[in-house]
XYZ file of C-alpha atoms in Angstrom:
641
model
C -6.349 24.434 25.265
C -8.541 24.557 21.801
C -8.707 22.013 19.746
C -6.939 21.517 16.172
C -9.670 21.316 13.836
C -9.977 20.549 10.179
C -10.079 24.077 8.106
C -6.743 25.550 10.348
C -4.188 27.289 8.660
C -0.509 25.328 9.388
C 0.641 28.230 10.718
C -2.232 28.585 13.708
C -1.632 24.638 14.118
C 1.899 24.842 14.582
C 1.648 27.971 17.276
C -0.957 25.625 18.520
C 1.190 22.369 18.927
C 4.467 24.574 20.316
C 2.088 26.434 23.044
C 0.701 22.860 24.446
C 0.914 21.501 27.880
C 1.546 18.048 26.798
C 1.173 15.626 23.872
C -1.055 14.831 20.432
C -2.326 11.773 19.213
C -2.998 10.008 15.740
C -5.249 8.040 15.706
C -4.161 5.583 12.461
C -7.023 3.423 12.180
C -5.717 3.171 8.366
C -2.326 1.758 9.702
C -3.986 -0.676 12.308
C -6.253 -2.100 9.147
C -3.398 -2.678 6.861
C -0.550 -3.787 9.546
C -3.139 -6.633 11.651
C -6.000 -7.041 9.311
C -4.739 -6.878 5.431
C -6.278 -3.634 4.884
C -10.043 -4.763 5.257
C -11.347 -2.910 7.950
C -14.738 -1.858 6.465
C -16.673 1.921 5.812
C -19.204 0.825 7.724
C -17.092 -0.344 10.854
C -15.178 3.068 10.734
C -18.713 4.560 10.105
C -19.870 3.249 13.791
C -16.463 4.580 15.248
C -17.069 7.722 13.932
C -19.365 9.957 16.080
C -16.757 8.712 19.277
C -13.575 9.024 17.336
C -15.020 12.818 16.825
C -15.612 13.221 20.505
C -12.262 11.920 20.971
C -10.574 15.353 20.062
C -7.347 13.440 17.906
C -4.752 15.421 16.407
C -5.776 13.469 13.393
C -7.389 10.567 12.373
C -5.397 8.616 9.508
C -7.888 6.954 7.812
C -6.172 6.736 4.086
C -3.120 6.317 1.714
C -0.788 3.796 1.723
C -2.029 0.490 0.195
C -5.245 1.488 1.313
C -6.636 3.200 -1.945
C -5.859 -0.151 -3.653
C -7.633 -2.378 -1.347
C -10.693 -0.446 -1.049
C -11.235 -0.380 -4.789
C -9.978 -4.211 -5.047
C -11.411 -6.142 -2.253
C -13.555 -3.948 -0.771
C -15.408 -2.873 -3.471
C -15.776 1.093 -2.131
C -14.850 4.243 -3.806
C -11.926 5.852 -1.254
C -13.341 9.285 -2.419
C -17.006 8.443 -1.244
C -14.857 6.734 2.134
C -13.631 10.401 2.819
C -16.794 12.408 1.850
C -19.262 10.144 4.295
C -16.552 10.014 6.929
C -16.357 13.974 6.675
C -20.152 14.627 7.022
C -19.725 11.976 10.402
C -16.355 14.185 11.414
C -16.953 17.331 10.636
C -14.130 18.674 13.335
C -11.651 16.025 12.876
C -8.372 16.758 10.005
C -8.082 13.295 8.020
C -4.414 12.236 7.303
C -2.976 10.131 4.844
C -0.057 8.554 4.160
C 1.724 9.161 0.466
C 4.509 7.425 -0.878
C 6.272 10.292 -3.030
C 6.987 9.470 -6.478
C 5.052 6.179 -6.099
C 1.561 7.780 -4.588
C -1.051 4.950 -3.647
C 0.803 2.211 -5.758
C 3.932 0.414 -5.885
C 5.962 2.250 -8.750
C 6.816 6.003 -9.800
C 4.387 8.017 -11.797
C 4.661 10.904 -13.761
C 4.612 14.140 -12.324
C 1.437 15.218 -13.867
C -0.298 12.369 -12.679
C 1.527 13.008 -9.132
C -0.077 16.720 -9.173
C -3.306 15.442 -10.213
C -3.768 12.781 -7.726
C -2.518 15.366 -4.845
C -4.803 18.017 -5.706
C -7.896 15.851 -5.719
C -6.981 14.314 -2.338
C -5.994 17.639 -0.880
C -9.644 18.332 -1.490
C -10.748 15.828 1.556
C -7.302 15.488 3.327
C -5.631 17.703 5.571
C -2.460 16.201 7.065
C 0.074 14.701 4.556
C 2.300 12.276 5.733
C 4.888 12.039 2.791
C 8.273 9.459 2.693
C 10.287 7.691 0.710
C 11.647 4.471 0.982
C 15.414 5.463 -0.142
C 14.855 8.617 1.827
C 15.901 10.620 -1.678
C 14.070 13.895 -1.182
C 13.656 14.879 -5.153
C 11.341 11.655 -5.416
C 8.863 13.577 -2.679
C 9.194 16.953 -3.762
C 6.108 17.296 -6.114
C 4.020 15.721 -3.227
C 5.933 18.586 -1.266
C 4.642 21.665 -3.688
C 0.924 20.208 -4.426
C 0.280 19.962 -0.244
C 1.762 23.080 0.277
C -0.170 24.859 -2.874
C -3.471 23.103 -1.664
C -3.318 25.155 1.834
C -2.548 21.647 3.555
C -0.269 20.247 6.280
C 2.716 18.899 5.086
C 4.360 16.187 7.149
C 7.605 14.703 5.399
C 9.119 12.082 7.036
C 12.415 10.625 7.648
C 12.555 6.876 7.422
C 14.232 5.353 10.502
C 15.967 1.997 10.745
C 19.532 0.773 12.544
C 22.657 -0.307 11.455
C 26.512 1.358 12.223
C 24.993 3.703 9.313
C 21.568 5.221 10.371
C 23.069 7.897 12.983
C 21.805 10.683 14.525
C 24.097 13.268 12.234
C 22.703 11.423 8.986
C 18.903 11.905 10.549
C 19.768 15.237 11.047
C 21.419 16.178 8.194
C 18.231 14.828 6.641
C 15.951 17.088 8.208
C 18.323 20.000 6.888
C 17.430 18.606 3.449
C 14.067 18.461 3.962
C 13.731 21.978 5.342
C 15.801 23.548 2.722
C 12.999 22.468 -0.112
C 9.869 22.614 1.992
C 10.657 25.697 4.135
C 9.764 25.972 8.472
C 6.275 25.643 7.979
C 5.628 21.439 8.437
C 5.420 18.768 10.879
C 8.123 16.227 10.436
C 7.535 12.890 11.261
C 9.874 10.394 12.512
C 8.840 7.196 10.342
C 9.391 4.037 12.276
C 7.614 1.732 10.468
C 9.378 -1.557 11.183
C 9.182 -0.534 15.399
C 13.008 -0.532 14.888
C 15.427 0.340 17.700
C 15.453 0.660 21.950
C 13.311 3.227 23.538
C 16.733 4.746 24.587
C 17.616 5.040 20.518
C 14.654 6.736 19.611
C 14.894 9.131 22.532
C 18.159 9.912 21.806
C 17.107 10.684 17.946
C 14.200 13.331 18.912
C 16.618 15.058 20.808
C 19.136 15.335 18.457
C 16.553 16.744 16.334
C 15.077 19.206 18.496
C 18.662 20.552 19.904
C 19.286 21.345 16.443
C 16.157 22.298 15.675
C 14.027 23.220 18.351
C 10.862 24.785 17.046
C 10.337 22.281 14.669
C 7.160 20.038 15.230
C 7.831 16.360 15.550
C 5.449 13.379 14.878
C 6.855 10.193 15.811
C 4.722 6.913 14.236
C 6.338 3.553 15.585
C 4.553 -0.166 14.992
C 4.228 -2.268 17.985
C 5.570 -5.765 16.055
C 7.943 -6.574 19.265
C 5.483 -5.445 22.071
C 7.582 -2.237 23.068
C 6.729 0.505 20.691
C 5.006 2.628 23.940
C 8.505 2.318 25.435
C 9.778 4.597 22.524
C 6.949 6.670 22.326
C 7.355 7.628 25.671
C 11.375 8.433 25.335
C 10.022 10.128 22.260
C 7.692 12.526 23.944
C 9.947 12.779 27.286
C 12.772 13.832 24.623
C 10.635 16.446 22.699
C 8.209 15.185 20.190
C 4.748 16.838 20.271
C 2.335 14.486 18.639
C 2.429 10.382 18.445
C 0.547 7.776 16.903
C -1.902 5.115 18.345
C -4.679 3.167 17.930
C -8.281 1.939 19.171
C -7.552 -0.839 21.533
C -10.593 -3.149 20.614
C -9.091 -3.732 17.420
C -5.270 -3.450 18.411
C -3.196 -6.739 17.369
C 0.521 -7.128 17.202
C 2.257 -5.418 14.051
C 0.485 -2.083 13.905
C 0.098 1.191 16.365
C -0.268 0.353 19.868
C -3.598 1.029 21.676
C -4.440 5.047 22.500
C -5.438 4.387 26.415
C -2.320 2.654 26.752
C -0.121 5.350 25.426
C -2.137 7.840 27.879
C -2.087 5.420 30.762
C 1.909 5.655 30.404
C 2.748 8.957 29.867
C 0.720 9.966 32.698
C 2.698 8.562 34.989
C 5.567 10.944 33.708
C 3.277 14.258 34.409
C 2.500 14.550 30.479
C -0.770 14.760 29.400
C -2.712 13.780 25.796
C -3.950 17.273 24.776
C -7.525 17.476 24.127
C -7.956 13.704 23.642
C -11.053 12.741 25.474
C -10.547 8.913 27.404
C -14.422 8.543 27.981
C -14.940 9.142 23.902
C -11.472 6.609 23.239
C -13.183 3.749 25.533
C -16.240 4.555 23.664
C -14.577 4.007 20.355
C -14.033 0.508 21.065
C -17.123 -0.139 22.515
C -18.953 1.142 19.746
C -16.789 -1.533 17.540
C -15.353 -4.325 19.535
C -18.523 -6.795 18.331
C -17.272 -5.981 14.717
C -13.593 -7.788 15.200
C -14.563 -11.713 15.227
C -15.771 -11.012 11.135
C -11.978 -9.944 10.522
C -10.463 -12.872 12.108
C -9.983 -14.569 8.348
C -7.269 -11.546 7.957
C -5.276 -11.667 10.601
C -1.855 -12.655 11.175
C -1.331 -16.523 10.589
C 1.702 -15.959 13.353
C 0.293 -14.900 16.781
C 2.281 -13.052 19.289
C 4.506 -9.810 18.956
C 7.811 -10.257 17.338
C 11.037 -9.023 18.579
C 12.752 -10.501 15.925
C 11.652 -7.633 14.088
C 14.972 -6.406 14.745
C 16.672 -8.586 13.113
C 14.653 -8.590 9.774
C 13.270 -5.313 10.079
C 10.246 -6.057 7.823
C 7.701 -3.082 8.129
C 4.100 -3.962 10.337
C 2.348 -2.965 6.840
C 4.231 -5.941 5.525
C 3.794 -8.477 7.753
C 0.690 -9.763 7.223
C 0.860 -9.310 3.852
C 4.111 -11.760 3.303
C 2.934 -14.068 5.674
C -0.566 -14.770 4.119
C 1.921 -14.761 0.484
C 3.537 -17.689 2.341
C 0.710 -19.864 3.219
C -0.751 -19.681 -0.361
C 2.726 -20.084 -1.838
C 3.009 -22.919 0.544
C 6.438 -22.046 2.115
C 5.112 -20.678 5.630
C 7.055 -23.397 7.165
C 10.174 -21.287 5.642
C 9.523 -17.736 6.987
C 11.564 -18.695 10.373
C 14.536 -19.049 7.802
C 13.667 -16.237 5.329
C 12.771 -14.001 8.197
C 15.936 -14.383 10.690
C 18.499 -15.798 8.240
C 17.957 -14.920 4.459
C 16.056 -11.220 4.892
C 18.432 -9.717 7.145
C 21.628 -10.944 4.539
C 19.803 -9.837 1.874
C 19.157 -6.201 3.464
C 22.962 -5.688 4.359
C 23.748 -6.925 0.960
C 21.402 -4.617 -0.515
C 22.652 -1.302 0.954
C 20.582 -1.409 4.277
C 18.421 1.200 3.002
C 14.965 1.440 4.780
C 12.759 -1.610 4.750
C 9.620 0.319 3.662
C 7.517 -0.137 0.577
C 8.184 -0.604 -2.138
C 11.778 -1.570 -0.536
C 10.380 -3.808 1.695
C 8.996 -5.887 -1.252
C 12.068 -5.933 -3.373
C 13.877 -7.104 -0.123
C 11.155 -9.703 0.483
C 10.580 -11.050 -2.573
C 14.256 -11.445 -3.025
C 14.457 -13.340 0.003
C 11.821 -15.651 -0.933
C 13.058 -16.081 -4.420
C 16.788 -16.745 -2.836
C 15.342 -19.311 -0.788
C 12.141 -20.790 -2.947
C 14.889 -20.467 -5.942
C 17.643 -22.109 -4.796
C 19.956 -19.755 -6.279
C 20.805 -16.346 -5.167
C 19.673 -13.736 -7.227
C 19.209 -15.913 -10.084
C 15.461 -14.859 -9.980
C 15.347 -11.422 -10.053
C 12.565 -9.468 -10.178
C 12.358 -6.019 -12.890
C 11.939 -4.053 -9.424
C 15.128 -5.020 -7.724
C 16.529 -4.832 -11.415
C 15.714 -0.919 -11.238
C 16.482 -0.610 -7.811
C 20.629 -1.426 -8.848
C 20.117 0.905 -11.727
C 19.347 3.736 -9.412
C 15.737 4.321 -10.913
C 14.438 4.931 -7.264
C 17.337 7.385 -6.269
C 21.084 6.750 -5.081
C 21.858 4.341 -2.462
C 22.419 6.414 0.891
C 25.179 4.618 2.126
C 27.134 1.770 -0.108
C 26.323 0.283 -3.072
C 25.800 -3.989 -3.442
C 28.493 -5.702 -4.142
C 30.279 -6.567 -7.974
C 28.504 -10.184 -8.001
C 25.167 -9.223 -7.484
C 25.000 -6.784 -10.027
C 26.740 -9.225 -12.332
C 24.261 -11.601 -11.053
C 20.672 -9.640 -11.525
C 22.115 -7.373 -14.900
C 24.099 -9.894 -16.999
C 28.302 -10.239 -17.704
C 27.423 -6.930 -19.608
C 26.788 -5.272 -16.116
C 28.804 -2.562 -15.982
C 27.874 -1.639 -19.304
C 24.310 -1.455 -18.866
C 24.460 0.294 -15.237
C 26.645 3.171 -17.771
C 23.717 3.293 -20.339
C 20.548 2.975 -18.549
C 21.565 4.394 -14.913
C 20.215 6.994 -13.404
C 17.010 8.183 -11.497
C 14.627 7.697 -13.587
C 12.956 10.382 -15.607
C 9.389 9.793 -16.151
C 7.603 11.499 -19.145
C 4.257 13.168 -18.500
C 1.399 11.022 -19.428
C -0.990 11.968 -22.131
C -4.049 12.480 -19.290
C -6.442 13.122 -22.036
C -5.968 10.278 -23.766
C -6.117 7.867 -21.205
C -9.745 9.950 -19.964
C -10.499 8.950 -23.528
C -9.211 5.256 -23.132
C -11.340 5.018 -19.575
C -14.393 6.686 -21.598
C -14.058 3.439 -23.859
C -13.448 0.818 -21.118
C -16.547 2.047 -19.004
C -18.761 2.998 -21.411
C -19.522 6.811 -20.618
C -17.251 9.592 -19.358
C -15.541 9.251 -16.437
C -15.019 11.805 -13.013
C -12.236 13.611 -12.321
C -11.726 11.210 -9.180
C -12.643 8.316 -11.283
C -9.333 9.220 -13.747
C -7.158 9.522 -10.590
C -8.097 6.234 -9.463
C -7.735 4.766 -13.071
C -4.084 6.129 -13.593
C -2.404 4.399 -10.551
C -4.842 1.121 -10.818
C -6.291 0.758 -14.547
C -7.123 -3.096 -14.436
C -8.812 -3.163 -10.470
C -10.381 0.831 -10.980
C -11.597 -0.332 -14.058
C -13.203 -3.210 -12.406
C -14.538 -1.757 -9.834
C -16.162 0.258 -11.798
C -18.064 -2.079 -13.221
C -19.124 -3.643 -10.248
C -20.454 -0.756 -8.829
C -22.295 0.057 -11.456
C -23.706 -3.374 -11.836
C -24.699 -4.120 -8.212
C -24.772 -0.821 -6.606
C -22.578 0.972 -3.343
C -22.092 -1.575 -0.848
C -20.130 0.284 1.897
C -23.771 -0.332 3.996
C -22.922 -3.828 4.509
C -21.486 -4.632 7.740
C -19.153 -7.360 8.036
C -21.096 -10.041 9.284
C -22.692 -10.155 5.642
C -19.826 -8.729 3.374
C -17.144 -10.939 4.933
C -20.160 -13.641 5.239
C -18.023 -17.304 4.555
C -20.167 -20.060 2.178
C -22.113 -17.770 0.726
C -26.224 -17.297 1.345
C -28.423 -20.269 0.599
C -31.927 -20.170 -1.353
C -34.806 -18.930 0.614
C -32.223 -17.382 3.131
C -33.617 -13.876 4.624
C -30.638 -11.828 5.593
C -31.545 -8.314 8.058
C -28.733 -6.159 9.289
C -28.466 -2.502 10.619
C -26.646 -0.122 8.698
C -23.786 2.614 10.283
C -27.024 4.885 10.251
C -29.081 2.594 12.743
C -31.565 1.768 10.149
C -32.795 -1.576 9.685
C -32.605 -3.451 5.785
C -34.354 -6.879 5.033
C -32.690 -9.002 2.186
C -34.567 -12.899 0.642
C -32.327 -14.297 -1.289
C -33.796 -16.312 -4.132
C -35.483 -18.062 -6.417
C -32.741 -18.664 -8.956
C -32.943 -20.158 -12.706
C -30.807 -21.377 -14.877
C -31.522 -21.276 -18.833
C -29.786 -23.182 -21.715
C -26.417 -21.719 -22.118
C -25.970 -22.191 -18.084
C -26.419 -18.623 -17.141
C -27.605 -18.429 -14.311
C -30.894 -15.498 -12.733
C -30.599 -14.653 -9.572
C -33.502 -12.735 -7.882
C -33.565 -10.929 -4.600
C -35.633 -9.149 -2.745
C -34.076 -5.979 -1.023
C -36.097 -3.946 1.312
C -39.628 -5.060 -0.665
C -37.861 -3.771 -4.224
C -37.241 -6.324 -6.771
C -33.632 -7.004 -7.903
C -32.146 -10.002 -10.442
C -29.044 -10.303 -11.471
C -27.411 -12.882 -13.940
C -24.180 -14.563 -13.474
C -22.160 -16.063 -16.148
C -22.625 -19.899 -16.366
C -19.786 -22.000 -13.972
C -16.791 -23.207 -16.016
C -16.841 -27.045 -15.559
C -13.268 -28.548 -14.317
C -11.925 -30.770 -16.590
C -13.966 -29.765 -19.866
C -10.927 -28.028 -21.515
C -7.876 -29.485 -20.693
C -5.644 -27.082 -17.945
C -2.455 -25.894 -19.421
C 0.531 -27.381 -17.136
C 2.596 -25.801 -15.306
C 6.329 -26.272 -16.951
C 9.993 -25.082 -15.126
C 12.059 -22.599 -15.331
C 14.370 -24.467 -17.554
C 12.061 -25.216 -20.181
C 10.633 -21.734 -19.892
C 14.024 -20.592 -21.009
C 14.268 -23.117 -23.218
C 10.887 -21.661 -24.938
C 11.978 -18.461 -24.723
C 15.217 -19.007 -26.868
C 12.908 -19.980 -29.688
C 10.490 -17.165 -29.246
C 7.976 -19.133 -27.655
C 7.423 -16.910 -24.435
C 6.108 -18.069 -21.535
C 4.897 -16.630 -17.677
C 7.970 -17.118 -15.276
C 6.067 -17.851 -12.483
C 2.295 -17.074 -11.377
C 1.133 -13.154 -11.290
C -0.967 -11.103 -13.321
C -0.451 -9.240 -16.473
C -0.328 -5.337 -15.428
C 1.205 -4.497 -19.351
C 1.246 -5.742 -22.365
C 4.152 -3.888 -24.704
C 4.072 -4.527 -27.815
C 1.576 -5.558 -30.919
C 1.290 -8.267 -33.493
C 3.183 -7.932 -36.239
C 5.797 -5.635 -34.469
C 9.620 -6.509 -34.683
C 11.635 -6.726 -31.689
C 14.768 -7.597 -30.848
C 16.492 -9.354 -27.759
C 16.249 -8.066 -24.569
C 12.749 -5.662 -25.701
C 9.798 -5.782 -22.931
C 7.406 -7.496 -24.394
C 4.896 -8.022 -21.456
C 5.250 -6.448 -17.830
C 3.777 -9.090 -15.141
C 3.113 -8.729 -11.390
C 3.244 -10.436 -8.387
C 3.068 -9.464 -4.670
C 2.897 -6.077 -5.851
C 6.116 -6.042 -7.804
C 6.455 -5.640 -11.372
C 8.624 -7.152 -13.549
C 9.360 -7.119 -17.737
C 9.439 -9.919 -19.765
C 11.378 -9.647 -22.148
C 12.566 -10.917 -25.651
C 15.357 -13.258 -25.687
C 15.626 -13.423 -29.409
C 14.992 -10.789 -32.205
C 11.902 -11.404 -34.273
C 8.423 -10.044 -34.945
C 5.531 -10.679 -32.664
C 3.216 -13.313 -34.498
C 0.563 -13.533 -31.609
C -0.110 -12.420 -27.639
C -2.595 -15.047 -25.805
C -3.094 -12.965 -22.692
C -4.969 -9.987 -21.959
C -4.077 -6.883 -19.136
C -5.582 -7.791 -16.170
C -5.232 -11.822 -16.661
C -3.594 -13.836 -13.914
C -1.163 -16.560 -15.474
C 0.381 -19.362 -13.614
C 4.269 -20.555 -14.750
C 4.602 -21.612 -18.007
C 0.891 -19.578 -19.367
C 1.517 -18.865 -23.271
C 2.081 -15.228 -23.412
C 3.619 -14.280 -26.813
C 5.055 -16.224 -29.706
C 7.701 -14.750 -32.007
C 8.057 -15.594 -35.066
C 12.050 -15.957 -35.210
C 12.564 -16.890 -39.041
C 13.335 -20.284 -37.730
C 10.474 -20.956 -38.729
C 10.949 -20.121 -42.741
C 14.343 -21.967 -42.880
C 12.907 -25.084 -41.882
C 10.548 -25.636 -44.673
C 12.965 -24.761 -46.926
């Protein structure tokens, strides 16, 4: 049997896939980083997996998308479209997948279309397979993806999301498909999304073949998460029942909420007579090999809860989003509450919600409403601008029932029904001016920016803008391995660091001497390979010399607000500011868009005046009660008269 290589029309694949003695594999290293290690699975540890991930002779090798794209340009300081161009020239043979979230892309919120077709063509340019779904499995919200992949020449894998309840049945699933295949035409792989590792093996077997007696030459992927222990129980009803390609993982790294390990997927099937097609064992094993030193450096990111958990069908919370809420819990200091938000308040909330698909950005307007429920004390009476939309239909129609009365009375006002009337409705983004935000990014960076550079800008402006700046003052750092990058306390004086870089060769790094001058600034010199470097870092705020703003309640936050003194609601980071000085508003105007835990939500004005000053800046993080914006309300006036 040949192998699927990168460059093959979808057409050859797909004869290829349907002619095979046996099963494909994924191999989602992108999913394994985000799911057990917050996303920070470094270039240069996928760099040393390369040459045997290569040998390996994968179906594909997922290796970006999701939240991905955000993390490597936030905490990882590396450019994703440099990630894709070295891993290429490593993997010449291999197709790279990603995974895109329709409408929403690499982020957490819908974008215009033009940015949508902008973003798609420039990843089409590195990425092959395109694993597309949305979270309200609405099919408009994915359709651009849809026509940019298919333009491009690429492979186009839409998904359906999969979850349970008396609601998610085999005739909706497959009516699904028939609404997929009537925009995107024969020619795709479709994948069967289980991203929570939902459901019985049985279940999922049953689903595939649903699908394929109704459809029987259409190629199915089925991606599952291994949160309760058993997802290579449904893979294997999955590929006993008809699907041709699944998804795993390199076992030295496996954990507990993403892909289950490759050799054990094999190991299984085997003993059914079906065989991984192409997929080399000697080159898996030597995968891990090659990186199983790397994994004590990660440790700091993985899951503060060991052990699988099968009460991940009860509250269904995605693998991607598991260690994600439960490092949000330690430093929000409730991790003593998940038991209770996770098996009592997430599950209500999900049923109340419309027990759509727990899958982001769902699954954080489902979390963070559980949280808030709980942290709160009063349900709903927190809501965030995200599940605000989300009632308004903004992300698409709820697939099966709507909430109930009180919750939209709850999260929209007494004016409820009103407002779901007026501002209802999918919503229906206007184009953005791309020319002049290239012009904006010019400014903010100092000289003109790539075309890659702009995509990364328009679905991250504060963190690509950073990053840009850090790369430019210190240089690519995707050579570091994680024994330095990840290094905890910092390097001392006179310290002489050596590593080996994903190329074999050897580096030498003395840090030191350092000097301070007047104004505290401090130099920093190093010596890197023999050349010379110094860099200066600001001087060190001193605690206590100004006087920390306290942190006030949510009463007297509305109580400011009714006077036009606006304040943060709770801690996040300004992603938008709205308005200007000296601009009038009136009540119920956004006046500043914050965000936490990757949700945004509007402030807004709770009385009509005109804007007399703004105290924050995009990009600052604010803690409850941070002056934001003070109106001047003609209260003012009237009481010097």
């Amino acid at each position: 049997m040949d192998r699927i290589v990168q460059g093959m029309h979808i057409k050859e694949v797909l004869k290829t896939v349907r002619a095979a003695d046996g099963y494909y594999i994924t191999n989602t290293a992108r999913d394994l980083s985000q799911s057990d290690f917050k996303n920070r699975i470094l270039l240069h540890t996928d760099l040393m997996a390369a040459e045997a991930r290569e040998k390996a002779g994968y179906f594909s090798l997922e290796i970006t998308g999701g939240a991905s794209v955000h993390v490597d340009i936030l905490r990882k300081q590396v450019d994703p479209f440099l990630k894709l161009k070295l891993l290429r020239e490593a993997m010449p043979n291999t197709m790279f997948q990603t995974l895109c979230r329709g409408v929403n892309l690499f982020g957490y919120r819908p974008y215009p279309q033009n940015v949508i077709r902008l973003t798609v063509r420039e990843f089409a340019k590195y990425v092959d397979v395109w694993r597309v779904f949305d979270f309200m499995n609405y099919i408009p919200n994915m359709q651009a993806v849809f026509e940019e992949v298919q333009e491009a020449g690429k492979i186009l894998e839409p998904c359906i999301c999969f979850s349970t309840g008396p609601e998610h049945t085999d005739a909706f699933y497959v009516d699904k498909v028939a609404e997929i295949l009537a925009v995107t035409g024969e020619d795709i792989v479709l994948c069967i999304k289980n991203h929570g590792g939902l459901g019985t093996p049985t279940r999922l077997g049953e689903l595939v073949r649903a699908i394929k007696d109704k459809y029987p030459e259409l190629v199915l992927h089925y991606h599952g998460h291994n949160t309760d222990g058993n997802d290579i129980g449904r893979i294997t009803e999955a590929v006993l029942n008809g699907a041709n390609i699944v998804d795993a993982a390199d076992h030295s790294f496996t954990g507990f909420y993403g892909p289950p390990p490759v050799l054990g997927v094999m190991q299984s099937l085997e003993g059914y007579g079906h065989k991984a097609v192409t997929v080399d064992a000697e080159a898996v094993i030597a995968t891990s090999d090659a990186i199983r030193d790397e994994r004590p450096h990660y440790d700091l990111f993985e899951s503060q809860f060991k052990g699988f958990l099968p009460t991940v069908q009860i509250h269904k919370l995605p693998g991607g989003a598991m260690g994600s809420s439960l490092e949000q819990a330690e430093k929000g200091g409730f991790l003593d509450k998940m038991p209770d938000i996770l098996h009592k308040e997430l599950p209500l909330v999900q049923k109340e919600l419309g027990n759509y698909w727990s899958v982001t950005p769902g699954s954080q307007i489902l979390w963070t409403t559980a949280v808030a429920n709980v942290q709160g004390g009063e349900r709903y009476g927190n809501a965030s601008g995200d599940l605000r939309n989300l009632l308004l239909g903004k992300y698409g129609p709820f697939p099966f029932y709507k909430p109930a009365d009180w919750i939209y009375k709850k999260v929209l006002g007494p004016d409820w029904q009103q407002i779901l009337e007026t501002e209802g409705g999918v919503e229906d983004i206007e184009d953005m001016d791309i020319a002049k935000e290239r012009t904006i990014l010019t400014e903010r960076i100092k000289r003109e920016p790539s075309e890659q550079e702009l995509v990364l800008y328009l679905q991250h402006p504060t963190d690509a803008v950073e990053f840009f700046k850090f790369e430019e003052k210190f240089g690519k750092v995707y050579v570091l391995p994680p024994a330095i990058f990840l290094k905890r306390g910092g390097f001392a004086l006179g310290e002489e660091i050596t590593f080996t870089d994903h190329l074999g060769k050897g580096h030498l790094v003395s840090v030191g001497p350092a000097q301070m001058d007047e104004e505290g600034e401090t130099t920093i010199y190093l010596t890197v390979d023999h050349h010379n470097r110094s860099y200066v870092m600001p001087a060190e705020h001193v605690v206590g010399s100004v006087a920390a703003e306290p942190e006030i309640g949510k009463e007297e936050i509305e109580e400011l607000a009714a006077v036009g003194d606006v304040r943060a609601p709770y801690t996040a980071n300004v992603c938008e500011i709205s308005v200007e000085v000296g601009q009038e508003v009136v009540a119920g105007d956004t006046l500043i868009v914050v965000e936490a835990m990757k949700m945004q939500t509007p402030v807004v004005a709770q009385v009509d005046g005109i804007v007399k000053s703004i105290t924050v800046k995009v990009g600052d993080a604010v803690k409850p009660g941070a002056k934001m914006v003070k109106l001047n309300t003609g209260a003012e006036e009237a009481e010097g008269e």
